[in-house]
CSV table of C-alpha atoms in Angstrom, one decimal:
chain,number,residue,atom,x,y,z
A,1,UNK,CA,0.0,0.0,0.0
A,2,UNK,CA,1.1,3.5,-0.7
A,3,UNK,CA,0.3,6.4,1.6
A,4,UNK,CA,0.1,10.0,0.1
A,5,UNK,CA,0.1,12.9,2.6
A,6,UNK,CA,-0.2,16.6,1.7
A,7,UNK,CA,-0.4,19.6,4.0
A,8,UNK,CA,-1.2,23.2,3.2
A,9,UNK,CA,-0.3,26.4,5.1
A,10,UNK,CA,-2.6,29.0,3.7
A,11,UNK,CA,-1.6,32.6,3.0
A,12,UNK,CA,-2.8,34.9,5.8
A,13,UNK,CA,-5.2,36.6,3.4
A,14,UNK,CA,-7.0,33.3,2.6
A,15,UNK,CA,-10.4,33.7,4.1
A,16,UNK,CA,-12.4,31.0,5.9
A,17,UNK,CA,-14.7,30.5,2.9
A,18,UNK,CA,-11.8,29.7,0.6
A,19,UNK,CA,-10.3,27.4,3.2
A,20,UNK,CA,-13.5,25.5,3.7
A,21,UNK,CA,-14.1,25.3,-0.1
A,22,UNK,CA,-10.6,23.8,-0.5
A,23,UNK,CA,-11.3,21.1,2.1
A,24,UNK,CA,-14.7,20.3,0.6
A,25,UNK,CA,-13.2,20.0,-2.9
A,26,UNK,CA,-10.4,17.8,-1.5
A,27,UNK,CA,-12.9,15.5,0.2
A,28,UNK,CA,-14.9,15.2,-3.1
A,29,UNK,CA,-11.9,13.5,-4.6
A,30,UNK,CA,-12.6,10.3,-2.6
A,31,UNK,CA,-12.9,7.4,-5.0
A,32,UNK,CA,-11.7,9.4,-8.0
A,33,UNK,CA,-9.6,6.5,-9.3
A,34,UNK,CA,-9.6,2.7,-9.0
A,35,UNK,CA,-7.4,1.4,-6.2
A,36,UNK,CA,-7.8,4.5,-4.0
A,37,UNK,CA,-8.4,2.8,-0.7
A,38,UNK,CA,-9.4,5.8,1.4
A,39,UNK,CA,-9.2,9.5,1.7
A,40,UNK,CA,-9.2,11.7,4.8
A,41,UNK,CA,-9.0,15.5,4.9
A,42,UNK,CA,-9.1,17.8,7.9
A,43,UNK,CA,-8.4,21.1,9.5
A,44,UNK,CA,-5.6,21.6,12.0
A,45,UNK,CA,-6.9,21.8,15.5
A,46,UNK,CA,-3.8,23.0,17.4
A,47,UNK,CA,-2.9,26.3,15.6
A,48,UNK,CA,0.8,26.0,16.5
A,49,UNK,CA,3.4,28.1,14.7
A,50,UNK,CA,4.7,24.9,13.1
A,51,UNK,CA,1.2,23.7,12.2
A,52,UNK,CA,-0.2,23.5,8.7
A,53,UNK,CA,-3.8,24.5,8.1
A,54,UNK,CA,-5.1,21.5,6.2
A,55,UNK,CA,-3.9,17.9,5.9
A,56,UNK,CA,-4.8,15.2,3.4
A,57,UNK,CA,-4.1,11.5,3.6
A,58,UNK,CA,-4.9,9.1,0.8
A,59,UNK,CA,-4.1,5.4,0.7
A,60,UNK,CA,-3.6,3.7,-2.7
A,61,UNK,CA,-3.1,0.1,-3.5
A,62,UNK,CA,0.0,0.9,-5.5
A,63,UNK,CA,2.1,3.5,-7.2
A,64,UNK,CA,0.2,3.2,-10.5
A,65,UNK,CA,-3.0,4.3,-8.7
A,66,UNK,CA,-1.2,7.4,-7.3
A,67,UNK,CA,0.1,8.1,-10.8
A,68,UNK,CA,-3.4,7.9,-12.3
A,69,UNK,CA,-4.8,10.2,-9.5
A,70,UNK,CA,-1.9,12.7,-10.0
A,71,UNK,CA,-2.8,13.4,-13.6
A,72,UNK,CA,-6.6,13.2,-13.3
A,73,UNK,CA,-8.2,16.5,-14.4
A,74,UNK,CA,-10.3,16.8,-11.2
A,75,UNK,CA,-7.3,16.4,-9.1
A,76,UNK,CA,-5.4,18.9,-11.2
A,77,UNK,CA,-8.2,21.5,-10.6
A,78,UNK,CA,-8.1,21.1,-6.8
A,79,UNK,CA,-4.3,21.1,-6.8
A,80,UNK,CA,-4.2,24.4,-8.7
A,81,UNK,CA,-6.6,25.9,-6.1
A,82,UNK,CA,-4.4,24.8,-3.3
A,83,UNK,CA,-1.3,26.3,-4.9
A,84,UNK,CA,-3.2,29.6,-5.4
A,85,UNK,CA,-4.3,30.0,-1.7
A,86,UNK,CA,-1.3,28.4,0.1
A,87,UNK,CA,2.0,30.0,1.0
A,88,UNK,CA,3.5,26.5,1.4
A,89,UNK,CA,2.6,22.9,0.5
A,90,UNK,CA,4.5,19.9,1.6
A,91,UNK,CA,4.0,16.2,0.8
A,92,UNK,CA,5.4,12.8,1.5
A,93,UNK,CA,4.6,9.4,-0.2
A,94,UNK,CA,5.7,6.1,1.3
A,95,UNK,CA,5.0,2.4,1.0
A,96,UNK,CA,3.7,0.4,3.9
């Protein structure tokens, strides 16, 4: 199994409506491709200086499923939104 994690730290001027819309659009990607085994998205609850605002965890059966997800047009649209409203995005992908 492959685990895909992405975190966004939004720009200070990103309002609550845009943050909420981003999370909603991320959650709507659940089941987008075959062999996506689960998707979770959530808002940071601690608000620490080191915290990111939103986190996403997706589990895929294999790397081919991640590759299919990465290029999917619906994913590309949400990814573009995230880049536009975030000052920083980090990710990690690992096999379990």
